[in-house]
Amino acid sequence: MPALPAPQQNHLLAALSVEAQNRLFPHLELVSLPLGKVLYESGDSLRHVYFPTNAIVSLLYVMESGASAEISVVGNDGLIGIALFMGGESTPSRGVVQSAGYAYRLLGQRLKDEFNRHGELLQLMLRYTQALITQMAQTAVCNRHHSIDQQLCRWLLLSIDRLPDNQLTMTQELIANMLGVRREGVTEAAGKLQKLGVIEYNRGHITVLDRPRLEQLSCECYAVVKKETDRLLPYVFPRLNH
C-alpha cells in the first residue's frame, strides 16, 4: 500500500519555516480528492483552503449556458482558496479536481490568523497570488490567440509541473471542457502529439514522454508563466529549476 503524502509534498507548505509549520501542521487534515470532485461552486462562501500534494484542481469560469473554460490550474505548487486571505471570502469561479489525488485541508480562519501575523506566510501567499494572476492572464491571451494544439501543449506542461511525476489521468472530454473547445479538436491535437512520440494516451491516462519537444511545440504562454513563477517563488519550485 503506497504511503500517504506528507504536507511537505505541497511546495508552499514546504517553503515555510519550522516555526510556521509547527503552528499550522497540527491543524491540517488529509483529504482525498477524487476526479471531478467540486471543491466549491461559484459564489460559495469558502470555509477551508486546500493544499494539493499529488492532485490538480482546475479553477473554471462557468457560463449561464453551462459552458466552461479553465482560468488556472493549481497543484502541489499552491493552494485553493486565495479569496479567504484576500478578503473576498467567495469567488465567481468553480474549483474542480482534474487529476485525482490528495490535499491537506485547513480551516480558513487558521490560515487568516497566520496571515495576519504579517510574517513569512503573508509574503509567500502574496507572491503566490501574483504568480496565479499571471497564469490567469496568460491563459486568457492563449485561449484568444493560439491554436488548440498549442493550448493543449501549454495545458499539459502546466499540469505535469504541478504533479510529482509526468503522468495524469484525464479524459479528452474533460480537457475540452477545461480549454473551452470541442472534444474533436482535443482528440485531433492529442493524436498529433501521440504520433510524434511526445505523449502516450490510453483510456484517459496521459504520460508525457518527451518534455523538451512538448515545450518546443507550445506557444510562448507556458514560458511566460513559468518564468514569472520561478522569479516570484524560486524556493517553491526546486524540482523545475534545472
Tab-separated table of C-alpha atoms in Angstrom:
chain	number	residue	atom	x	y	z
A	1	MET	CA	0.000	0.000	0.000
A	2	PRO	CA	1.532	3.356	-1.040
A	3	ALA	CA	2.448	5.762	1.725
A	4	LEU	CA	0.138	8.709	2.278
A	5	PRO	CA	1.552	12.063	1.142
A	6	ALA	CA	3.278	14.337	3.650
A	7	PRO	CA	2.361	18.036	3.976
A	8	GLN	CA	5.831	18.969	2.651
A	9	GLN	CA	4.864	17.495	-0.735
A	10	ASN	CA	3.000	20.760	-1.201
A	11	HIS	CA	5.720	23.273	-2.083
A	12	LEU	CA	4.103	26.204	-0.273
A	13	LEU	CA	3.893	24.255	2.980
A	14	ALA	CA	7.460	23.003	2.475
A	15	ALA	CA	8.710	26.578	1.996
A	16	LEU	CA	7.505	27.661	5.459
A	17	SER	CA	9.895	27.847	8.397
A	18	VAL	CA	9.803	25.119	11.032
A	19	GLU	CA	8.139	27.578	13.414
A	20	ALA	CA	5.307	28.327	10.995
A	21	GLN	CA	4.939	24.633	10.146
A	22	ASN	CA	4.641	23.809	13.844
A	23	ARG	CA	1.789	26.297	14.155
A	24	LEU	CA	-0.122	25.070	11.092
A	25	PHE	CA	0.635	21.374	10.593
A	26	PRO	CA	-1.295	20.094	13.667
A	27	HIS	CA	-4.446	21.603	12.136
A	28	LEU	CA	-4.034	20.111	8.644
A	29	GLU	CA	-6.479	17.407	7.571
A	30	LEU	CA	-5.572	14.986	4.771
A	31	VAL	CA	-8.480	14.620	2.323
A	32	SER	CA	-8.941	12.526	-0.794
A	33	LEU	CA	-9.733	14.427	-3.989
A	34	PRO	CA	-11.411	12.083	-6.499
A	35	LEU	CA	-11.576	13.047	-10.170
A	36	GLY	CA	-14.406	15.500	-10.834
A	37	LYS	CA	-15.000	16.471	-7.200
A	38	VAL	CA	-16.218	20.064	-6.878
A	39	LEU	CA	-14.435	21.839	-4.010
A	40	TYR	CA	-16.601	24.927	-4.319
A	41	GLU	CA	-19.168	26.432	-6.662
A	42	SER	CA	-19.314	29.979	-7.968
A	43	GLY	CA	-20.383	32.357	-5.214
A	44	ASP	CA	-19.903	29.883	-2.354
A	45	SER	CA	-18.520	31.248	0.898
A	46	LEU	CA	-15.195	29.494	1.405
A	47	ARG	CA	-14.535	27.857	4.767
A	48	HIS	CA	-11.344	25.931	4.006
A	49	VAL	CA	-8.201	26.218	1.931
A	50	TYR	CA	-6.703	23.171	0.226
A	51	PHE	CA	-3.003	22.456	-0.312
A	52	PRO	CA	-2.774	19.746	-3.027
A	53	THR	CA	0.071	17.224	-2.788
A	54	ASN	CA	-0.461	14.956	-5.813
A	55	ALA	CA	-3.765	16.223	-7.219
A	56	ILE	CA	-4.573	19.033	-9.640
A	57	VAL	CA	-7.550	21.347	-9.255
A	58	SER	CA	-8.870	23.483	-12.098
A	59	LEU	CA	-10.423	26.865	-11.472
A	60	LEU	CA	-13.189	27.226	-14.052
A	61	TYR	CA	-15.488	30.027	-15.065
A	62	VAL	CA	-18.932	28.628	-15.870
A	63	MET	CA	-21.294	30.499	-18.187
A	64	GLU	CA	-25.088	30.665	-17.748
A	65	SER	CA	-25.371	28.202	-20.654
A	66	GLY	CA	-23.303	25.662	-18.742
A	67	ALA	CA	-20.253	26.093	-20.978
A	68	SER	CA	-16.995	26.442	-19.071
A	69	ALA	CA	-13.352	27.363	-19.550
A	70	GLU	CA	-10.371	26.956	-17.275
A	71	ILE	CA	-8.726	30.086	-15.910
A	72	SER	CA	-5.907	28.406	-13.954
A	73	VAL	CA	-4.569	25.121	-12.596
A	74	VAL	CA	-3.375	24.521	-9.046
A	75	GLY	CA	-1.347	21.550	-7.872
A	76	ASN	CA	1.495	20.943	-5.445
A	77	ASP	CA	2.717	24.473	-6.233
A	78	GLY	CA	-0.063	26.257	-4.387
A	79	LEU	CA	-3.407	26.315	-2.665
A	80	ILE	CA	-7.118	26.565	-3.411
A	81	GLY	CA	-8.975	29.405	-1.699
A	82	ILE	CA	-6.995	32.633	-2.087
A	83	ALA	CA	-10.266	34.584	-1.670
A	84	LEU	CA	-10.154	33.746	2.040
A	85	PHE	CA	-6.983	35.696	2.790
A	86	MET	CA	-7.553	38.330	0.102
A	87	GLY	CA	-10.708	39.388	1.958
A	88	GLY	CA	-13.369	38.453	-0.586
A	89	GLU	CA	-14.481	35.192	1.085
A	90	SER	CA	-16.047	33.978	-2.196
A	91	THR	CA	-15.195	33.824	-5.908
A	92	PRO	CA	-17.137	33.614	-9.208
A	93	SER	CA	-15.111	30.561	-10.316
A	94	ARG	CA	-15.668	26.851	-9.640
A	95	GLY	CA	-12.944	24.583	-8.227
A	96	VAL	CA	-12.954	21.066	-9.767
A	97	VAL	CA	-10.474	18.200	-9.328
A	98	GLN	CA	-8.985	17.478	-12.752
A	99	SER	CA	-6.415	14.871	-11.647
A	100	ALA	CA	-7.214	12.717	-8.610
A	101	GLY	CA	-5.020	12.588	-5.528
A	102	TYR	CA	-4.779	14.109	-2.063
A	103	ALA	CA	-4.672	17.531	-0.465
A	104	TYR	CA	-4.295	18.932	3.026
A	105	ARG	CA	-7.270	20.973	4.154
A	106	LEU	CA	-7.011	23.822	6.632
A	107	LEU	CA	-9.783	25.843	8.234
A	108	GLY	CA	-9.774	29.282	6.645
A	109	GLN	CA	-9.627	31.073	9.981
A	110	ARG	CA	-6.400	29.241	10.899
A	111	LEU	CA	-4.789	30.468	7.682
A	112	LYS	CA	-6.035	34.016	8.255
A	113	ASP	CA	-4.665	34.009	11.815
A	114	GLU	CA	-1.223	33.048	10.477
A	115	PHE	CA	-1.538	35.501	7.563
A	116	ASN	CA	-2.348	38.322	9.997
A	117	ARG	CA	0.880	37.758	11.912
A	118	HIS	CA	2.415	39.717	8.974
A	119	GLY	CA	5.265	37.261	8.749
A	120	GLU	CA	6.576	34.868	6.138
A	121	LEU	CA	3.179	33.351	5.277
A	122	LEU	CA	1.899	36.777	4.238
A	123	GLN	CA	4.821	37.267	1.830
A	124	LEU	CA	4.513	33.731	0.500
A	125	MET	CA	0.760	33.988	-0.128
A	126	LEU	CA	1.029	37.384	-1.842
A	127	ARG	CA	3.805	36.163	-4.130
A	128	TYR	CA	1.841	33.023	-4.934
A	129	THR	CA	-1.252	35.112	-5.718
A	130	GLN	CA	0.750	37.265	-8.139
A	131	ALA	CA	2.015	34.127	-9.889
A	132	LEU	CA	-1.563	32.817	-10.107
A	133	ILE	CA	-2.800	36.106	-11.578
A	134	THR	CA	-0.071	35.847	-14.235
A	135	GLN	CA	-1.255	32.349	-15.113
A	136	MET	CA	-4.872	33.530	-15.378
A	137	ALA	CA	-3.952	36.470	-17.615
A	138	GLN	CA	-1.768	34.359	-19.882
A	139	THR	CA	-4.486	31.692	-20.149
A	140	ALA	CA	-6.937	34.331	-21.386
A	141	VAL	CA	-4.436	35.517	-24.021
A	142	CYS	CA	-3.632	31.956	-25.074
A	143	ASN	CA	-7.280	30.970	-25.476
A	144	ARG	CA	-7.837	34.001	-27.699
A	145	HIS	CA	-4.767	33.894	-29.927
A	146	HIS	CA	-3.317	30.369	-30.094
A	147	SER	CA	-4.332	27.104	-31.719
A	148	ILE	CA	-5.863	24.156	-29.872
A	149	ASP	CA	-2.602	22.250	-30.469
A	150	GLN	CA	-0.611	24.969	-28.682
A	151	GLN	CA	-3.174	25.315	-25.905
A	152	LEU	CA	-3.041	21.574	-25.233
A	153	CYS	CA	0.773	21.656	-25.024
A	154	ARG	CA	0.634	24.587	-22.588
A	155	TRP	CA	-2.011	22.851	-20.502
A	156	LEU	CA	-0.062	19.578	-20.331
A	157	LEU	CA	3.127	21.379	-19.270
A	158	LEU	CA	1.378	23.405	-16.574
A	159	SER	CA	-0.273	20.223	-15.306
A	160	ILE	CA	2.805	17.992	-15.057
A	161	ASP	CA	4.755	20.851	-13.454
A	162	ARG	CA	2.253	20.611	-10.610
A	163	LEU	CA	2.392	16.830	-10.174
A	164	PRO	CA	5.114	14.619	-8.656
A	165	ASP	CA	5.616	12.756	-11.977
A	166	ASN	CA	4.888	13.021	-15.711
A	167	GLN	CA	1.554	11.184	-15.697
A	168	LEU	CA	-2.013	12.350	-15.281
A	169	THR	CA	-5.449	10.792	-15.606
A	170	MET	CA	-7.777	12.944	-17.678
A	171	THR	CA	-10.399	12.229	-20.349
A	172	GLN	CA	-10.448	14.147	-23.614
A	173	GLU	CA	-13.938	15.393	-22.756
A	174	LEU	CA	-12.655	16.950	-19.535
A	175	ILE	CA	-9.699	18.520	-21.343
A	176	ALA	CA	-12.127	20.018	-23.889
A	177	ASN	CA	-14.215	21.459	-21.034
A	178	MET	CA	-11.086	22.943	-19.460
A	179	LEU	CA	-9.937	24.583	-22.682
A	180	GLY	CA	-13.441	25.601	-23.733
A	181	VAL	CA	-13.141	23.863	-27.112
A	182	ARG	CA	-14.826	20.984	-28.952
A	183	ARG	CA	-13.833	17.460	-27.961
A	184	GLU	CA	-12.992	16.634	-31.584
A	185	GLY	CA	-10.329	19.355	-31.551
A	186	VAL	CA	-8.689	17.867	-28.459
A	187	THR	CA	-8.840	14.359	-29.960
A	188	GLU	CA	-7.060	15.595	-33.096
A	189	ALA	CA	-4.436	17.566	-31.139
A	190	ALA	CA	-3.717	14.669	-28.760
A	191	GLY	CA	-3.463	12.304	-31.740
A	192	LYS	CA	-0.781	14.510	-33.326
A	193	LEU	CA	1.262	14.543	-30.109
A	194	GLN	CA	0.995	10.777	-29.809
A	195	LYS	CA	2.151	10.237	-33.415
A	196	LEU	CA	5.167	12.468	-32.704
A	197	GLY	CA	6.010	10.340	-29.664
A	198	VAL	CA	5.560	13.315	-27.312
A	199	ILE	CA	2.800	11.734	-25.244
A	200	GLU	CA	1.207	8.345	-24.740
A	201	TYR	CA	-2.551	8.445	-24.342
A	202	ASN	CA	-4.550	5.386	-23.350
A	203	ARG	CA	-8.050	5.323	-21.854
A	204	GLY	CA	-7.781	8.649	-20.111
A	205	HIS	CA	-4.214	8.071	-18.912
A	206	ILE	CA	-1.665	10.536	-20.306
A	207	THR	CA	2.092	10.086	-19.984
A	208	VAL	CA	4.452	12.802	-21.216
A	209	LEU	CA	7.349	11.017	-22.949
A	210	ASP	CA	9.274	13.946	-24.456
A	211	ARG	CA	9.043	17.101	-22.362
A	212	PRO	CA	11.613	19.160	-24.363
A	213	ARG	CA	9.662	18.522	-27.560
A	214	LEU	CA	6.419	19.432	-25.799
A	215	GLU	CA	7.968	22.753	-24.754
A	216	GLN	CA	9.032	23.393	-28.362
A	217	LEU	CA	5.505	22.771	-29.628
A	218	SER	CA	3.883	25.001	-27.008
A	219	CYS	CA	3.306	28.715	-27.509
A	220	GLU	CA	5.222	31.334	-25.510
A	221	CYS	CA	2.440	31.411	-22.894
A	222	TYR	CA	3.866	28.483	-20.931
A	223	ALA	CA	7.339	30.030	-20.767
A	224	VAL	CA	5.902	33.376	-19.582
A	225	VAL	CA	4.038	31.700	-16.701
A	226	LYS	CA	6.992	29.512	-15.712
A	227	LYS	CA	9.470	32.395	-15.789
A	228	GLU	CA	7.265	34.590	-13.593
A	229	THR	CA	6.560	31.749	-11.169
A	230	ASP	CA	10.255	30.925	-10.882
A	231	ARG	CA	11.012	34.611	-10.271
A	232	LEU	CA	8.369	35.029	-7.575
A	233	LEU	CA	8.706	31.638	-5.920
A	234	PRO	CA	12.211	30.278	-6.594
A	235	TYR	CA	12.104	28.234	-3.380
A	236	VAL	CA	8.722	26.710	-4.235
A	237	PHE	CA	9.701	25.032	-7.500
A	238	PRO	CA	13.018	23.305	-6.690
A	239	ARG	CA	12.252	20.342	-8.945
A	240	LEU	CA	11.686	22.515	-12.002
A	241	ASN	CA	14.706	24.804	-11.763
A	242	HIS	CA	17.101	22.733	-13.790
